[in-house]
Amino acid sequence: MSKELGVGIIGCGNISTAYFSLAPLFKGLKILACADINADAAKLRAEEFGVKAQTIPELLANDELDVIVNLTIPAAHFTVSKAILEAGKHVYSEKPLTVTLEEGKELQALAKAKGLAVGCAPDTFLGGAHQLARQFIDEGGVGRITSGTCHVMSPGMEMWHPNPGFFFLNGGGPILDLGPYYIANLINFLGPIKRVAALTSMANPTRLITSEPLKGQSIPVETPTNIHALLEFGNGATITLSASWDVWSHRHANMELYGTEGSIYVPDPNFFGGVVEASGRNKDIQPLADWEHPFGKPNQESPQGPRANYRTAGLADMAMALIEGRDVRCSIDRALHGVDVMTSILKSGHEGNFVATTTTCTQPAALGIDEALALLR
Ligand SMILES: NC(=O)c1ccc[n+]([C@@H]2O[C@H](COP(=O)([O-])OP(=O)(O)OC[C@H]3O[C@@H](n4cnc5c(N)ncnc54)[C@H](O)[C@@H]3O)[C@@H](O)[C@H]2O)c1
C-alpha cells in the first residue's frame, strides 16, 4: 500500500468543512475530490478547498481514490457506504455507522467479503483529554470502575443547524446523534456493553426551526428526544446515560466514572480537549497534570474560548493502519457495537424490557503522545 491514500468525500454539508480544513494536518491521506446529491454543494466545497467536484458515479469510479468518506445524513449512511464498498473502495463514515443493526451487519459482511476497511466516527475519544483519562484508568488511578453517569442534554438542534430536520427523524434523536460520542468513549475506557434498559419520551411531536435559512418552519419529531438509559458492561460496570433535547439547562457533568479507589471526571466526549479531574479515597478532586498530547492542544477559537479540534484523526488513523497493516481504532466492529447499544436502548424504551446486545468488540489501543504525533505531518 502506498504512503498516502487518495480520499474522496460524499456529502458536502455542514461537517464537511471540518474534514476539508483539518485533513491537511495529517499524514497518509489527501482529499482529491468530492460529490453530493446536490451538485451545487459539491461545487461550493470543491472551489473553497481546491479539489475536484464530481458526480457520485464519477467519484465512485475515480481510480485516484482509495478511501471515500461518507458525510451524508444518517438515513443515507448505509446506502452510500454500501455503494462505496461495491465500488471497491475503503469507507470512512460519519456517525452513526447505520441507523439499524441489520444494515451495519450487512456492511460488516460486505467489507469482509471484499477485503476492504470501514472506519467510523466519532474519533473524539482519540483527543488528548480522553487519552489522558484512558491512561490514568489503565494505570489503576481510580481502581476498578464499577459505575458512572453520563449526561448529554440540551434544548436541541433547531436553533443552530441550517437544516435540522434529519435530527428529529428515525435515525436521528439525541441517542443516535450524540450517543456515539459517549458510547465510543465508554468502549475506550471500559470495553463492550452486555445489556441495556431505557425509558424514552418526547416533549413535543413537532419542533419550530429558529435558525436560518429555514426559520419559522415546523418539523415533525419521529424519534424520542428524551432518553434515560442503563448500561451494563461486560466487565460488570453499570453506567447511566441521559441523552435529551428537551432540557433547557441542567447542572450535571458530561461523564463521571466511579472506581474502587476514586472517581474520574471526564470532559465532554464530543470534543478532543478539556480538563480531566480525579479524586482518590480522600475525596479531594484535583485536575490531572496536563500532558503534551498533540490532540489536546487548542487549535481553534470558539464562542466558549480556544478549543482542540482534530476531527479526521480517526480517518488518519485508519489511513495509517491500512498503510502499516494494523488495527483501525475507529473500526467497524466498535461502531457496529455502538449501533447495537444505541438501537437496543431505543428498543428497550419502546418495549419496556432489558435488551441484550448481540455484538461485541475489543477496546481500541490507546493513542499516546508518540502514536498521535506519528499521525501528524
Ligand atoms: N454538523 C455537525 O456539527 C456534525 C458533527 C459531527 C458529525 N456530524 C455527522 O455528519 C453527518 C452530516 O451532517 P451535516 O451536519 O454535515 O449534515 P448536512 O445536512 O449539513 O449535510 C449532509 C449533506 O449530504 C448530502 N446528502 C444527503 N443524502 C445524500 C446522498 N444519498 N448522497 C449524496 N449526498 C447526500 C446533502 O445534500 C448534504 O449536502 C451526519 O451523519 C452527522 O451526524 C455532523
Coordinates of C-alpha atoms and ligand atoms in Angstrom, one line a residue:
M1 CA 0.0 0.0 0.0
S2 CA 1.3 3.5 -0.9
K3 CA 2.4 6.0 1.7
E4 CA -0.6 8.3 1.0
L5 CA -4.2 7.4 0.3
G6 CA -6.4 9.3 -2.1
V7 CA -9.6 10.4 -0.4
G8 CA -12.9 11.5 -1.8
I9 CA -15.9 12.9 0.1
I10 CA -19.6 12.2 -0.5
G11 CA -21.8 14.7 1.4
C12 CA -20.7 18.3 1.3
G13 CA -22.8 19.8 4.0
N14 CA -22.1 21.4 7.4
I15 CA -19.5 19.0 8.8
S16 CA -17.6 18.6 5.5
T17 CA -15.8 21.9 6.2
A18 CA -14.1 20.3 9.2
Y19 CA -12.8 17.4 7.1
F20 CA -11.6 19.6 4.3
S21 CA -9.8 22.0 6.6
L22 CA -8.4 19.5 9.2
A23 CA -7.3 16.7 6.9
P24 CA -4.1 18.5 5.8
L25 CA -2.8 18.3 9.4
F26 CA -2.4 14.5 9.0
K27 CA -0.1 12.2 7.2
G28 CA -1.2 9.3 5.0
L29 CA -4.2 11.0 3.2
K30 CA -5.0 13.6 0.7
I31 CA -8.5 14.8 -0.2
L32 CA -8.8 14.9 -4.0
A33 CA -12.5 15.1 -4.9
C34 CA -16.0 15.5 -3.6
A35 CA -19.6 14.8 -4.6
D36 CA -23.1 15.4 -3.2
I37 CA -26.6 14.6 -4.3
N38 CA -26.8 18.4 -4.6
A39 CA -24.2 19.2 -7.2
D40 CA -24.1 22.9 -6.1
A41 CA -23.0 21.8 -2.6
A42 CA -20.1 19.8 -4.1
K43 CA -19.1 22.6 -6.4
L44 CA -19.1 25.1 -3.5
R45 CA -16.7 22.9 -1.3
A46 CA -14.6 22.0 -4.3
E47 CA -14.0 25.7 -5.1
E48 CA -13.4 26.5 -1.4
F49 CA -10.8 23.8 -0.9
G50 CA -9.2 23.3 -4.3
V51 CA -10.4 19.8 -5.1
K52 CA -12.4 18.3 -8.0
A53 CA -16.2 18.3 -7.9
Q54 CA -17.6 15.1 -9.4
T55 CA -21.0 13.4 -9.7
I56 CA -21.4 10.4 -7.3
P57 CA -20.9 7.8 -10.1
E58 CA -17.7 9.6 -11.3
L59 CA -16.4 9.8 -7.7
L60 CA -17.1 6.1 -7.1
A61 CA -15.2 5.2 -10.4
N62 CA -12.3 7.6 -9.7
D63 CA -9.1 5.5 -9.8
E64 CA -7.1 8.0 -7.7
L65 CA -9.3 7.4 -4.7
D66 CA -8.6 4.6 -2.1
V67 CA -11.0 5.8 0.6
I68 CA -14.3 7.6 0.3
V69 CA -15.6 9.5 3.3
N70 CA -19.4 9.4 3.8
L71 CA -20.6 12.7 5.3
T72 CA -24.2 12.3 4.2
I73 CA -27.2 12.4 6.6
P74 CA -27.6 9.3 8.9
A75 CA -30.6 7.9 6.9
A76 CA -28.3 7.7 3.8
H77 CA -25.2 6.3 5.5
F78 CA -26.0 2.6 4.7
T79 CA -26.8 3.1 1.0
V80 CA -23.9 5.4 0.4
S81 CA -21.3 3.2 2.3
K82 CA -22.6 0.1 0.5
A83 CA -22.1 1.8 -2.9
I84 CA -18.6 2.8 -1.9
L85 CA -17.7 -0.8 -0.9
E86 CA -19.3 -2.1 -4.1
A87 CA -17.0 0.3 -6.0
G88 CA -14.0 -1.4 -4.3
K89 CA -13.0 1.4 -2.0
H90 CA -12.5 1.7 1.7
V91 CA -15.1 3.7 3.6
Y92 CA -14.9 6.1 6.5
S93 CA -18.3 7.2 7.7
E94 CA -19.6 9.9 9.9
K95 CA -21.6 8.6 12.9
P96 CA -23.8 6.7 13.3
L97 CA -22.4 3.9 11.1
T98 CA -26.0 3.0 10.2
V99 CA -29.4 3.5 11.7
T100 CA -30.2 -0.2 12.1
L101 CA -28.1 -3.0 13.4
E102 CA -29.1 -5.2 10.3
E103 CA -27.7 -2.6 7.9
G104 CA -24.5 -2.3 9.9
K105 CA -24.1 -6.1 9.9
E106 CA -24.6 -6.2 6.1
L107 CA -21.8 -3.5 5.7
Q108 CA -19.5 -5.5 8.0
A109 CA -20.1 -8.7 6.0
L110 CA -19.7 -6.9 2.6
A111 CA -16.4 -5.2 3.8
K112 CA -15.1 -8.6 5.0
A113 CA -16.0 -10.3 1.7
K114 CA -14.3 -7.6 -0.3
G115 CA -11.3 -7.3 1.9
L116 CA -12.0 -3.6 2.5
A117 CA -11.9 -1.5 5.6
V118 CA -14.8 0.5 7.1
G119 CA -14.0 3.1 9.7
C120 CA -16.5 5.3 11.5
A121 CA -16.6 8.5 13.6
P122 CA -16.6 9.6 16.3
D123 CA -12.9 10.0 16.7
T124 CA -13.0 12.4 19.6
F125 CA -12.0 9.6 22.1
L126 CA -8.6 10.0 20.4
G127 CA -8.4 13.5 21.9
G128 CA -5.8 14.5 24.4
A129 CA -8.2 14.7 27.4
H130 CA -9.8 11.3 26.7
Q131 CA -6.4 9.6 26.2
L132 CA -5.2 11.2 29.4
A133 CA -8.2 9.8 31.2
R134 CA -7.6 6.4 29.5
Q135 CA -4.0 6.3 30.7
F136 CA -5.0 7.2 34.2
I137 CA -7.7 4.5 34.3
D138 CA -5.3 1.9 32.7
E139 CA -2.7 2.6 35.3
G140 CA -5.3 2.0 38.1
G141 CA -5.7 5.7 39.1
V142 CA -9.3 5.0 40.3
G143 CA -9.1 1.3 40.8
R144 CA -11.7 -0.9 39.1
I145 CA -14.5 1.2 37.6
T146 CA -17.8 -0.1 39.0
S147 CA -20.3 2.6 37.9
G148 CA -20.7 6.1 36.5
T149 CA -23.1 8.7 35.0
C150 CA -23.2 10.4 31.6
H151 CA -25.4 13.4 30.7
V152 CA -25.8 15.0 27.2
M153 CA -28.8 17.3 27.5
S154 CA -29.7 20.5 25.7
P155 CA -32.7 22.2 24.1
G156 CA -32.0 20.7 20.7
M157 CA -30.5 21.4 17.3
E158 CA -33.2 23.5 15.6
M159 CA -31.7 26.8 16.8
W160 CA -28.2 26.4 15.2
H161 CA -28.1 23.8 12.4
P162 CA -29.0 25.2 8.9
N163 CA -31.1 22.1 8.0
P164 CA -32.0 20.4 11.3
G165 CA -35.0 18.2 10.1
F166 CA -32.9 15.0 10.0
F167 CA -32.1 15.2 13.7
F168 CA -35.8 14.5 14.6
L169 CA -36.5 11.7 12.1
N170 CA -35.8 8.0 12.7
G171 CA -32.1 7.5 12.7
G172 CA -31.7 10.9 14.5
G173 CA -32.6 11.8 18.0
P174 CA -30.1 12.5 20.8
I175 CA -29.1 8.9 21.3
L176 CA -28.1 8.1 17.7
D177 CA -26.7 11.7 17.2
L178 CA -24.8 12.3 20.4
G179 CA -24.8 8.9 22.0
P180 CA -22.0 7.7 19.7
Y181 CA -19.5 10.1 21.4
Y182 CA -20.4 8.7 24.8
I183 CA -20.6 5.1 23.8
A184 CA -17.3 5.2 21.9
N185 CA -15.6 6.8 24.8
L186 CA -17.0 4.3 27.3
I187 CA -15.8 1.5 25.0
N188 CA -12.4 3.2 25.0
F189 CA -12.4 3.2 28.8
L190 CA -14.3 0.0 29.7
G191 CA -14.8 -2.2 26.6
P192 CA -18.1 -3.7 25.3
I193 CA -21.7 -3.5 26.8
K194 CA -23.7 -6.5 27.6
R195 CA -27.2 -5.3 28.0
V196 CA -29.2 -2.1 28.3
A197 CA -32.6 -0.8 29.6
A198 CA -34.2 2.6 28.9
L199 CA -37.1 4.9 29.4
T200 CA -37.8 7.2 26.4
S201 CA -40.2 10.0 25.6
M202 CA -40.6 13.2 23.5
A203 CA -41.6 16.6 24.8
N204 CA -43.3 17.7 21.6
P205 CA -44.4 16.0 18.3
T206 CA -43.2 18.9 16.2
R207 CA -40.3 21.4 16.6
L208 CA -40.0 25.0 15.3
I209 CA -36.8 25.9 13.4
T210 CA -35.3 29.2 14.7
S211 CA -32.0 29.0 12.7
E212 CA -31.6 30.5 9.3
P213 CA -32.4 29.8 6.4
L214 CA -35.4 27.7 7.4
K215 CA -36.6 29.9 10.3
G216 CA -40.3 29.5 11.1
Q217 CA -40.7 26.0 9.5
S218 CA -42.3 23.3 11.7
I219 CA -40.6 19.9 11.6
P220 CA -42.0 16.6 12.7
V221 CA -40.5 14.6 15.5
E222 CA -40.4 10.8 14.8
T223 CA -38.0 9.6 17.4
P224 CA -37.7 10.0 21.2
T225 CA -36.0 13.2 22.2
N226 CA -35.5 12.3 25.9
I227 CA -33.8 9.1 26.9
H228 CA -32.7 7.7 30.3
A229 CA -30.6 4.5 29.8
L230 CA -28.8 2.0 32.0
L231 CA -25.8 0.2 30.5
E232 CA -24.2 -3.0 31.9
F233 CA -20.7 -3.6 30.7
G234 CA -19.0 -6.9 30.1
N235 CA -16.6 -6.1 32.9
G236 CA -19.6 -5.6 35.3
A237 CA -19.6 -1.8 35.5
T238 CA -23.0 -0.1 35.4
I239 CA -23.4 3.3 33.9
T240 CA -26.4 5.6 33.4
L241 CA -26.7 7.7 30.2
S242 CA -29.2 10.5 29.9
A243 CA -29.5 12.0 26.4
S244 CA -32.1 14.7 25.7
W245 CA -33.0 17.6 23.5
D246 CA -35.8 18.6 25.9
V247 CA -33.7 20.2 28.6
W248 CA -33.1 24.0 28.7
S249 CA -30.5 23.9 31.5
H250 CA -29.0 21.5 34.0
R251 CA -26.1 21.0 36.4
H252 CA -24.9 17.5 35.5
A253 CA -21.4 16.7 34.4
N254 CA -20.8 15.1 31.0
M255 CA -19.1 11.9 32.3
E256 CA -18.2 10.8 35.8
L257 CA -16.8 7.3 36.4
Y258 CA -16.6 5.8 39.9
G259 CA -13.9 3.2 40.8
T260 CA -13.0 1.2 43.8
E261 CA -10.2 3.7 44.7
G262 CA -11.6 7.0 43.5
S263 CA -13.5 8.9 40.8
I264 CA -12.6 10.4 37.5
Y265 CA -14.4 13.4 35.8
V266 CA -14.1 13.2 32.0
P267 CA -14.8 16.4 29.9
D268 CA -17.3 16.4 27.0
P269 CA -16.8 13.4 24.8
N270 CA -17.9 15.5 21.8
F271 CA -14.6 17.4 21.9
F272 CA -11.0 16.4 21.9
G273 CA -9.7 18.6 24.8
G274 CA -10.8 19.8 28.2
V275 CA -9.7 19.3 31.8
V276 CA -9.7 15.8 33.4
E277 CA -10.2 15.7 37.1
A278 CA -9.9 12.9 39.6
S279 CA -10.1 12.1 43.3
G280 CA -8.8 9.3 45.5
R281 CA -10.5 7.9 48.6
N282 CA -9.8 11.2 50.3
K283 CA -12.4 12.8 48.0
D284 CA -10.0 15.7 47.1
I285 CA -10.9 16.4 43.4
Q286 CA -7.9 17.7 41.5
P287 CA -7.2 18.2 37.8
L288 CA -4.8 15.6 36.4
A289 CA -1.4 17.1 35.4
D290 CA -1.7 18.2 31.8
W291 CA 0.3 16.3 29.3
E292 CA 1.6 17.4 25.9
H293 CA -0.8 15.3 23.9
P294 CA -1.0 16.8 20.4
F295 CA -4.7 16.2 20.1
G296 CA -5.5 18.2 23.3
K297 CA -3.8 21.4 22.1
P298 CA -6.3 24.2 21.3
N299 CA -6.1 25.0 17.6
Q300 CA -9.4 26.9 17.1
E301 CA -11.4 29.7 18.5
S302 CA -14.9 29.0 19.6
P303 CA -17.6 31.1 21.4
Q304 CA -16.6 29.2 24.6
G305 CA -12.9 30.1 24.0
P306 CA -9.9 28.2 22.5
R307 CA -10.8 24.6 21.5
A308 CA -8.9 21.5 20.4
N309 CA -10.4 20.1 17.2
Y310 CA -8.7 17.2 15.5
R311 CA -11.7 15.7 13.7
T312 CA -10.4 13.5 10.9
A313 CA -7.8 12.0 13.4
G314 CA -9.9 8.7 13.1
L315 CA -9.7 8.8 9.3
A316 CA -5.9 9.5 9.5
D317 CA -5.5 6.6 12.0
M318 CA -7.4 4.4 9.5
A319 CA -5.2 5.5 6.6
M320 CA -2.0 4.8 8.6
A321 CA -3.5 1.5 9.8
L322 CA -4.1 0.4 6.2
I323 CA -0.6 1.5 5.2
E324 CA 1.0 -0.2 8.2
G325 CA -1.3 -3.2 8.3
R326 CA -2.5 -2.7 11.9
D327 CA -5.9 -2.4 13.7
V328 CA -8.1 0.6 12.9
R329 CA -9.0 2.4 16.2
C330 CA -12.4 3.7 14.8
S331 CA -13.2 0.3 13.4
I332 CA -16.5 -1.0 12.1
D333 CA -16.6 -3.6 14.9
R334 CA -16.6 -0.9 17.5
A335 CA -19.0 1.3 15.5
L336 CA -21.4 -1.6 14.9
H337 CA -21.3 -2.4 18.6
G338 CA -22.2 1.2 19.2
V339 CA -25.2 1.0 16.8
D340 CA -26.2 -2.2 18.7
V341 CA -26.1 -0.4 22.0
M342 CA -28.0 2.6 20.8
T343 CA -30.7 0.8 18.9
S344 CA -31.1 -1.6 21.9
I345 CA -31.6 1.5 24.1
L346 CA -34.4 2.7 21.7
K347 CA -35.9 -0.8 21.6
S348 CA -35.9 -1.1 25.3
G349 CA -37.6 2.3 25.6
H350 CA -40.2 1.1 23.2
E351 CA -40.8 -2.4 24.6
G352 CA -40.1 -1.8 28.3
N353 CA -37.6 -4.7 28.7
F354 CA -33.9 -5.1 29.2
V355 CA -32.3 -5.7 25.8
A356 CA -29.1 -7.8 25.5
T357 CA -26.6 -6.7 22.8
T358 CA -25.8 -9.3 20.1
T359 CA -22.4 -7.9 19.0
T360 CA -19.2 -7.2 20.9
C361 CA -15.8 -5.6 20.3
T362 CA -12.4 -5.0 21.9
Q363 CA -11.2 -1.9 23.5
P364 CA -9.2 0.2 20.9
A365 CA -5.5 0.5 21.5
A366 CA -4.7 3.6 23.5
L367 CA -3.3 6.6 21.4
G368 CA -0.5 8.0 23.5
I369 CA 1.6 11.1 22.7
D370 CA 4.0 9.3 20.4
E371 CA 1.3 7.4 18.4
A372 CA -0.6 10.7 18.0
L373 CA 2.5 12.6 16.8
A374 CA 3.1 9.8 14.3
L375 CA -0.3 10.6 12.6
L376 CA 0.6 14.3 12.1
R377 CA 2.5 15.7 9.2
Ligands
LIG1 N1 -22.8 19.2 11.8 C1 -22.1 18.8 12.7 O1 -21.6 19.5 13.6 C2 -21.7 17.3 12.8 C3 -20.7 17.0 13.7 C4 -20.3 15.7 13.8 C5 -20.9 14.7 13.0 N2 -21.9 15.1 12.1 C6 -22.5 14.0 11.2 O2 -22.1 14.3 9.9 C7 -23.2 13.8 9.0 C8 -23.6 15.0 8.2 O3 -24.0 16.0 9.0 P1 -24.1 17.5 8.5 O4 -24.4 18.3 9.7 O5 -22.9 17.8 7.6 O6 -25.4 17.4 7.6 P2 -25.9 18.4 6.4 O7 -27.3 18.1 6.2 O8 -25.4 19.7 6.6 O9 -25.1 17.7 5.1 C9 -25.3 16.5 4.5 C10 -25.0 16.5 3.0 O10 -25.2 15.2 2.5 C11 -25.9 15.3 1.3 N3 -26.6 14.1 1.0 C12 -27.7 13.6 1.6 N4 -28.1 12.4 1.2 C13 -27.2 12.1 0.2 C14 -27.0 11.0 -0.6 N5 -27.8 10.0 -0.6 N6 -26.0 11.0 -1.5 C15 -25.1 12.1 -1.5 N7 -25.2 13.2 -0.7 C16 -26.2 13.2 0.1 C17 -26.8 16.6 1.4 O11 -27.2 17.1 0.2 C18 -25.9 17.5 2.3 O12 -25.1 18.3 1.5 C19 -24.3 13.3 9.9 O13 -24.2 11.9 10.0 C20 -24.0 13.9 11.3 O14 -24.4 13.1 12.3 C21 -22.3 16.3 12.0

